[in-house]
Amino acid sequence: MSARKVAMVLYRCCWIVFVALVVVTSFTGPLDPFGLVFLPAGAALVIGFVASRSAGAAGARPRPAVEVGPPVAGRWTALNSPADKVPSHGTHAYGQSYAIDVVAEPEGESRPPFRSLWPVVRPNRDFPAFGAPLLAVADATVVHASGGQRDHLSRNSGPALAYLMLIEAAVRDLAGAGRIFGNRIVLDLGDGTYAAYAHVQRGSLLVRAGDSVRAGQQIARCGNSGNSTEPHVHFQLMDHPDLDTARGIPFTWRGIGVPAGGETFTAGEAVGTGC
């Protein structure tokens, strides 16, 4: 087990111990001295900071951008793009340094806007990205495919977003990368490069670990599982299939480049489906 993997496991264990101590002492009374209850949280913060800095230091000398095909077809808009900042999602953790989010914006269809109060949540069918095909970005081998987590309702309102950021995201972080990414597919593109797709729709997998896929082949559908505000595609390239160990790799989509946040782009159609 790599040092980075050990660090991520210790990080989660420290937070779990802290939460357990808070719960226990709420019934038994405070520890003596009281500050002991915060030691695991302090250790977790230090471990997380060091792990992030180490990944950031590696990212300061990034590999050249790898050209791949787009993971979607049709008209989409980019969010949280590495064209605007790195790390694009505010963290180097889980190989996300150069990750990008995209939401479907088909001609003639509207995507529900963010609301301050109401409706608090929306069903996934209201969002055009839900159920959209996910495409293999290159000829590759599937190294991971999981699709059993539920697609939850949207979090695109003030109260729902607060719940996501303050409660749900913290719980998912304790449970590990698999709960943050939700249903996911990881492809081995060769030369030490792996492509990860997050928030995949439950029950939509068309591939399994060990399958070979070709560029443009449909491998699943876009969902809203994991740490997600609404149905969207989270895509990233990384140097290892284990999200706890991975460091991000820059990408560029063939014929598109790297769309900036708010930029709308159109990608070609799929070449076929998996078996």
Tab-separated table of C-alpha atoms in Angstrom:
chain	number	residue	atom	x	y	z
A	1	MET	CA	0.000	0.000	0.000
A	2	SER	CA	1.419	3.381	-1.020
A	3	ALA	CA	2.130	6.156	1.479
A	4	ARG	CA	-0.573	8.276	-0.149
A	5	LYS	CA	-3.144	5.500	0.234
A	6	VAL	CA	-2.194	5.045	3.897
A	7	ALA	CA	-2.540	8.785	4.452
A	8	MET	CA	-6.055	8.868	2.977
A	9	VAL	CA	-7.136	5.890	5.086
A	10	LEU	CA	-5.738	7.533	8.233
A	11	TYR	CA	-7.458	10.805	7.276
A	12	ARG	CA	-10.861	9.131	7.197
A	13	CYS	CA	-10.177	7.106	10.352
A	14	CYS	CA	-9.289	10.254	12.298
A	15	TRP	CA	-12.560	11.922	11.296
A	16	ILE	CA	-14.532	8.811	12.227
A	17	VAL	CA	-12.864	8.722	15.661
A	18	PHE	CA	-13.630	12.412	16.158
A	19	VAL	CA	-17.309	11.947	15.293
A	20	ALA	CA	-17.488	8.913	17.584
A	21	LEU	CA	-15.942	10.860	20.475
A	22	VAL	CA	-18.385	13.728	19.992
A	23	VAL	CA	-21.325	11.325	20.085
A	24	VAL	CA	-20.042	9.379	23.110
A	25	THR	CA	-19.110	12.441	25.172
A	26	SER	CA	-22.516	13.977	24.522
A	27	PHE	CA	-23.892	11.152	26.710
A	28	THR	CA	-21.007	10.517	29.120
A	29	GLY	CA	-19.732	14.065	29.630
A	30	PRO	CA	-16.613	15.813	28.315
A	31	LEU	CA	-13.167	14.257	28.366
A	32	ASP	CA	-10.595	15.571	30.809
A	33	PRO	CA	-8.933	17.618	29.485
A	34	PHE	CA	-11.745	18.670	27.156
A	35	GLY	CA	-9.412	19.355	24.231
A	36	LEU	CA	-8.644	15.658	23.797
A	37	VAL	CA	-11.833	15.208	21.804
A	38	PHE	CA	-10.429	17.509	19.102
A	39	LEU	CA	-7.113	15.678	18.675
A	40	PRO	CA	-8.398	13.313	15.953
A	41	ALA	CA	-9.909	16.241	14.029
A	42	GLY	CA	-6.626	18.138	14.245
A	43	ALA	CA	-4.715	15.099	13.022
A	44	ALA	CA	-7.164	14.700	10.118
A	45	LEU	CA	-6.697	18.336	9.096
A	46	VAL	CA	-2.906	17.992	9.149
A	47	ILE	CA	-2.956	14.742	7.162
A	48	GLY	CA	-5.385	16.222	4.608
A	49	PHE	CA	-3.259	19.357	4.222
A	50	VAL	CA	-0.038	17.409	3.727
A	51	ALA	CA	-1.677	15.015	1.247
A	52	SER	CA	-3.113	17.916	-0.749
A	53	ARG	CA	0.212	19.759	-0.771
A	54	SER	CA	2.069	16.670	-1.959
A	55	ALA	CA	-0.391	16.190	-4.812
A	56	GLY	CA	-0.182	19.888	-5.634
A	57	ALA	CA	3.620	19.751	-5.723
A	58	ALA	CA	3.443	16.888	-8.210
A	59	GLY	CA	0.921	18.882	-10.255
A	60	ALA	CA	3.329	21.817	-10.445
A	61	ARG	CA	5.214	19.754	-13.029
A	62	PRO	CA	2.253	18.311	-14.942
A	63	ARG	CA	2.474	15.855	-17.766
A	64	PRO	CA	1.559	17.200	-21.209
A	65	ALA	CA	-2.153	17.254	-21.904
A	66	VAL	CA	-3.452	13.964	-23.268
A	67	GLU	CA	-5.751	14.283	-26.289
A	68	VAL	CA	-8.861	12.111	-26.061
A	69	GLY	CA	-12.336	12.178	-27.516
A	70	PRO	CA	-15.203	13.863	-25.636
A	71	PRO	CA	-17.094	11.683	-23.121
A	72	VAL	CA	-20.481	12.972	-24.310
A	73	ALA	CA	-22.325	13.776	-27.519
A	74	GLY	CA	-24.551	16.735	-28.326
A	75	ARG	CA	-24.685	20.221	-26.870
A	76	TRP	CA	-23.213	20.722	-23.367
A	77	THR	CA	-21.941	23.494	-21.109
A	78	ALA	CA	-18.784	23.230	-19.018
A	79	LEU	CA	-18.575	23.980	-15.293
A	80	ASN	CA	-15.638	23.835	-12.852
A	81	SER	CA	-13.148	23.673	-15.693
A	82	PRO	CA	-9.336	23.419	-15.505
A	83	ALA	CA	-9.305	26.045	-18.251
A	84	ASP	CA	-10.209	28.551	-15.511
A	85	LYS	CA	-8.182	27.307	-12.525
A	86	VAL	CA	-6.169	24.353	-11.232
A	87	PRO	CA	-7.213	22.526	-9.174
A	88	SER	CA	-10.534	22.929	-10.960
A	89	HIS	CA	-12.619	21.620	-8.041
A	90	GLY	CA	-10.606	23.358	-5.340
A	91	THR	CA	-8.648	20.242	-4.354
A	92	HIS	CA	-5.998	17.903	-5.713
A	93	ALA	CA	-7.570	14.989	-3.819
A	94	TYR	CA	-8.915	11.969	-5.707
A	95	GLY	CA	-7.058	12.925	-8.892
A	96	GLN	CA	-9.339	15.936	-9.458
A	97	SER	CA	-6.703	18.565	-10.327
A	98	TYR	CA	-7.821	18.775	-13.977
A	99	ALA	CA	-11.369	17.434	-13.620
A	100	ILE	CA	-14.281	19.031	-15.460
A	101	ASP	CA	-18.067	19.001	-15.006
A	102	VAL	CA	-20.447	19.327	-17.953
A	103	VAL	CA	-24.237	19.735	-18.060
A	104	ALA	CA	-26.478	19.063	-21.054
A	105	GLU	CA	-27.927	22.092	-22.844
A	106	PRO	CA	-29.827	20.654	-25.853
A	107	GLU	CA	-31.377	23.046	-28.342
A	108	GLY	CA	-35.004	23.671	-27.422
A	109	GLU	CA	-34.687	22.253	-23.885
A	110	SER	CA	-34.157	24.203	-20.697
A	111	ARG	CA	-32.160	23.180	-17.666
A	112	PRO	CA	-33.801	24.056	-14.319
A	113	PRO	CA	-32.047	27.087	-12.787
A	114	PHE	CA	-30.703	27.316	-9.250
A	115	ARG	CA	-33.374	28.578	-6.829
A	116	SER	CA	-32.818	30.365	-3.531
A	117	LEU	CA	-35.624	28.584	-1.673
A	118	TRP	CA	-38.202	26.723	-3.772
A	119	PRO	CA	-38.436	24.131	-5.128
A	120	VAL	CA	-35.974	22.650	-2.657
A	121	VAL	CA	-35.298	19.594	-4.829
A	122	ARG	CA	-36.238	18.419	-8.305
A	123	PRO	CA	-36.562	14.967	-9.869
A	124	ASN	CA	-33.693	13.952	-12.110
A	125	ARG	CA	-35.948	13.672	-15.163
A	126	ASP	CA	-36.239	17.490	-15.143
A	127	PHE	CA	-32.589	17.745	-16.206
A	128	PRO	CA	-31.663	16.979	-19.837
A	129	ALA	CA	-28.306	15.460	-18.784
A	130	PHE	CA	-30.016	12.619	-16.914
A	131	GLY	CA	-29.785	9.457	-18.967
A	132	ALA	CA	-27.505	10.970	-21.615
A	133	PRO	CA	-25.017	8.442	-23.081
A	134	LEU	CA	-21.465	8.354	-21.705
A	135	LEU	CA	-18.848	7.532	-24.322
A	136	ALA	CA	-15.418	5.941	-24.140
A	137	VAL	CA	-12.870	8.680	-24.849
A	138	ALA	CA	-10.371	6.256	-26.410
A	139	ASP	CA	-9.764	2.595	-27.105
A	140	ALA	CA	-9.311	1.281	-23.580
A	141	THR	CA	-9.768	-1.450	-21.010
A	142	VAL	CA	-12.321	-1.111	-18.217
A	143	VAL	CA	-10.603	-1.440	-14.827
A	144	HIS	CA	-13.549	-0.449	-12.631
A	145	ALA	CA	-17.307	-0.211	-13.144
A	146	SER	CA	-19.812	0.226	-10.308
A	147	GLY	CA	-23.468	1.141	-10.681
A	148	GLY	CA	-25.464	0.250	-7.575
A	149	GLN	CA	-25.742	3.585	-5.776
A	150	ARG	CA	-29.009	5.483	-6.040
A	151	ASP	CA	-29.546	8.650	-8.063
A	152	HIS	CA	-30.676	11.181	-5.473
A	153	LEU	CA	-32.841	14.261	-6.046
A	154	SER	CA	-31.212	17.528	-7.112
A	155	ARG	CA	-29.397	19.838	-4.698
A	156	ASN	CA	-29.807	22.994	-6.796
A	157	SER	CA	-31.532	25.237	-4.254
A	158	GLY	CA	-30.212	27.198	-1.280
A	159	PRO	CA	-31.464	24.782	1.416
A	160	ALA	CA	-30.499	21.656	-0.546
A	161	LEU	CA	-27.027	22.998	-1.348
A	162	ALA	CA	-26.476	23.861	2.326
A	163	TYR	CA	-27.463	20.315	3.256
A	164	LEU	CA	-25.059	18.936	0.653
A	165	MET	CA	-22.113	21.081	1.752
A	166	LEU	CA	-22.582	20.883	5.522
A	167	ILE	CA	-23.865	17.347	6.047
A	168	GLU	CA	-24.027	15.076	3.011
A	169	ALA	CA	-20.561	15.888	1.636
A	170	ALA	CA	-18.964	15.355	5.058
A	171	VAL	CA	-20.615	11.953	5.454
A	172	ARG	CA	-19.565	10.909	1.952
A	173	ASP	CA	-16.001	12.049	2.642
A	174	LEU	CA	-15.893	9.778	5.687
A	175	ALA	CA	-17.113	6.869	3.553
A	176	GLY	CA	-14.401	7.402	0.939
A	177	ALA	CA	-13.923	8.298	-2.694
A	178	GLY	CA	-16.451	5.742	-3.890
A	179	ARG	CA	-19.279	7.589	-2.152
A	180	ILE	CA	-18.068	10.975	-3.371
A	181	PHE	CA	-17.841	9.883	-7.012
A	182	GLY	CA	-20.953	7.723	-6.759
A	183	ASN	CA	-21.367	5.147	-9.504
A	184	ARG	CA	-18.251	5.355	-11.620
A	185	ILE	CA	-16.245	3.903	-14.473
A	186	VAL	CA	-12.461	3.946	-14.775
A	187	LEU	CA	-10.793	3.167	-18.111
A	188	ASP	CA	-7.145	2.268	-18.672
A	189	LEU	CA	-6.042	4.248	-21.735
A	190	GLY	CA	-2.465	2.943	-21.635
A	191	ASP	CA	0.819	4.747	-20.926
A	192	GLY	CA	-0.124	5.227	-17.284
A	193	THR	CA	-3.259	7.249	-18.069
A	194	TYR	CA	-6.719	6.472	-16.686
A	195	ALA	CA	-10.066	8.145	-17.418
A	196	ALA	CA	-12.684	8.398	-14.677
A	197	TYR	CA	-16.406	9.094	-15.096
A	198	ALA	CA	-18.353	9.971	-11.928
A	199	HIS	CA	-22.060	10.228	-10.956
A	200	VAL	CA	-23.078	7.494	-13.412
A	201	GLN	CA	-26.780	6.547	-13.547
A	202	ARG	CA	-27.739	3.570	-11.430
A	203	GLY	CA	-28.262	0.402	-13.478
A	204	SER	CA	-27.000	1.954	-16.732
A	205	LEU	CA	-23.622	0.211	-17.022
A	206	LEU	CA	-22.974	-1.399	-20.393
A	207	VAL	CA	-19.470	-2.599	-19.468
A	208	ARG	CA	-17.710	-4.361	-16.635
A	209	ALA	CA	-14.132	-4.660	-15.400
A	210	GLY	CA	-11.946	-6.420	-17.953
A	211	ASP	CA	-13.963	-5.374	-21.019
A	212	SER	CA	-12.264	-3.730	-23.969
A	213	VAL	CA	-13.991	-0.676	-25.419
A	214	ARG	CA	-13.407	1.431	-28.489
A	215	ALA	CA	-13.406	5.198	-28.785
A	216	GLY	CA	-16.937	6.618	-29.011
A	217	GLN	CA	-18.623	3.461	-27.692
A	218	GLN	CA	-21.432	4.017	-25.194
A	219	ILE	CA	-20.419	2.635	-21.787
A	220	ALA	CA	-23.189	3.942	-19.462
A	221	ARG	CA	-25.518	6.898	-18.899
A	222	CYS	CA	-25.229	10.173	-17.011
A	223	GLY	CA	-26.796	10.091	-13.550
A	224	ASN	CA	-26.888	11.919	-10.241
A	225	SER	CA	-25.225	9.539	-7.800
A	226	GLY	CA	-22.571	10.545	-5.289
A	227	ASN	CA	-21.615	14.101	-4.306
A	228	SER	CA	-23.620	15.871	-7.001
A	229	THR	CA	-25.912	18.899	-7.124
A	230	GLU	CA	-27.698	17.834	-10.305
A	231	PRO	CA	-27.332	15.278	-13.117
A	232	HIS	CA	-24.028	16.033	-14.813
A	233	VAL	CA	-20.872	14.375	-16.106
A	234	HIS	CA	-17.703	14.619	-14.024
A	235	PHE	CA	-14.697	13.594	-16.123
A	236	GLN	CA	-10.991	13.471	-15.339
A	237	LEU	CA	-7.717	11.909	-16.415
A	238	MET	CA	-5.354	10.577	-13.747
A	239	ASP	CA	-2.196	8.511	-13.287
A	240	HIS	CA	-3.627	5.649	-11.195
A	241	PRO	CA	-6.961	3.778	-11.089
A	242	ASP	CA	-7.218	4.126	-7.278
A	243	LEU	CA	-8.827	7.492	-6.526
A	244	ASP	CA	-7.067	7.719	-3.150
A	245	THR	CA	-3.684	7.427	-4.860
A	246	ALA	CA	-4.321	9.151	-8.197
A	247	ARG	CA	-2.909	12.471	-9.320
A	248	GLY	CA	-4.566	14.451	-12.070
A	249	ILE	CA	-3.393	14.603	-15.682
A	250	PRO	CA	-4.355	17.459	-18.052
A	251	PHE	CA	-6.642	16.551	-20.955
A	252	THR	CA	-7.827	18.090	-24.176
A	253	TRP	CA	-10.874	16.900	-26.109
A	254	ARG	CA	-10.273	16.266	-29.786
A	255	GLY	CA	-11.910	18.971	-31.895
A	256	ILE	CA	-13.033	20.893	-28.786
A	257	GLY	CA	-10.046	21.563	-26.547
A	258	VAL	CA	-10.782	22.358	-22.898
A	259	PRO	CA	-13.998	24.396	-22.629
A	260	ALA	CA	-13.952	27.115	-19.994
A	261	GLY	CA	-16.614	27.428	-17.322
A	262	GLY	CA	-19.867	28.628	-18.877
A	263	GLU	CA	-18.696	27.775	-22.394
A	264	THR	CA	-21.106	25.740	-24.520
A	265	PHE	CA	-19.743	23.157	-26.956
A	266	THR	CA	-21.130	20.519	-29.303
A	267	ALA	CA	-19.626	17.045	-29.603
A	268	GLY	CA	-20.222	14.345	-32.215
A	269	GLU	CA	-22.451	11.305	-31.836
A	270	ALA	CA	-21.617	7.890	-30.418
A	271	VAL	CA	-20.312	5.165	-32.736
A	272	GLY	CA	-22.154	2.331	-31.003
A	273	THR	CA	-23.078	0.718	-27.704
A	274	GLY	CA	-21.447	-1.791	-25.452
A	275	CYS	CA	-22.646	-5.327	-24.938
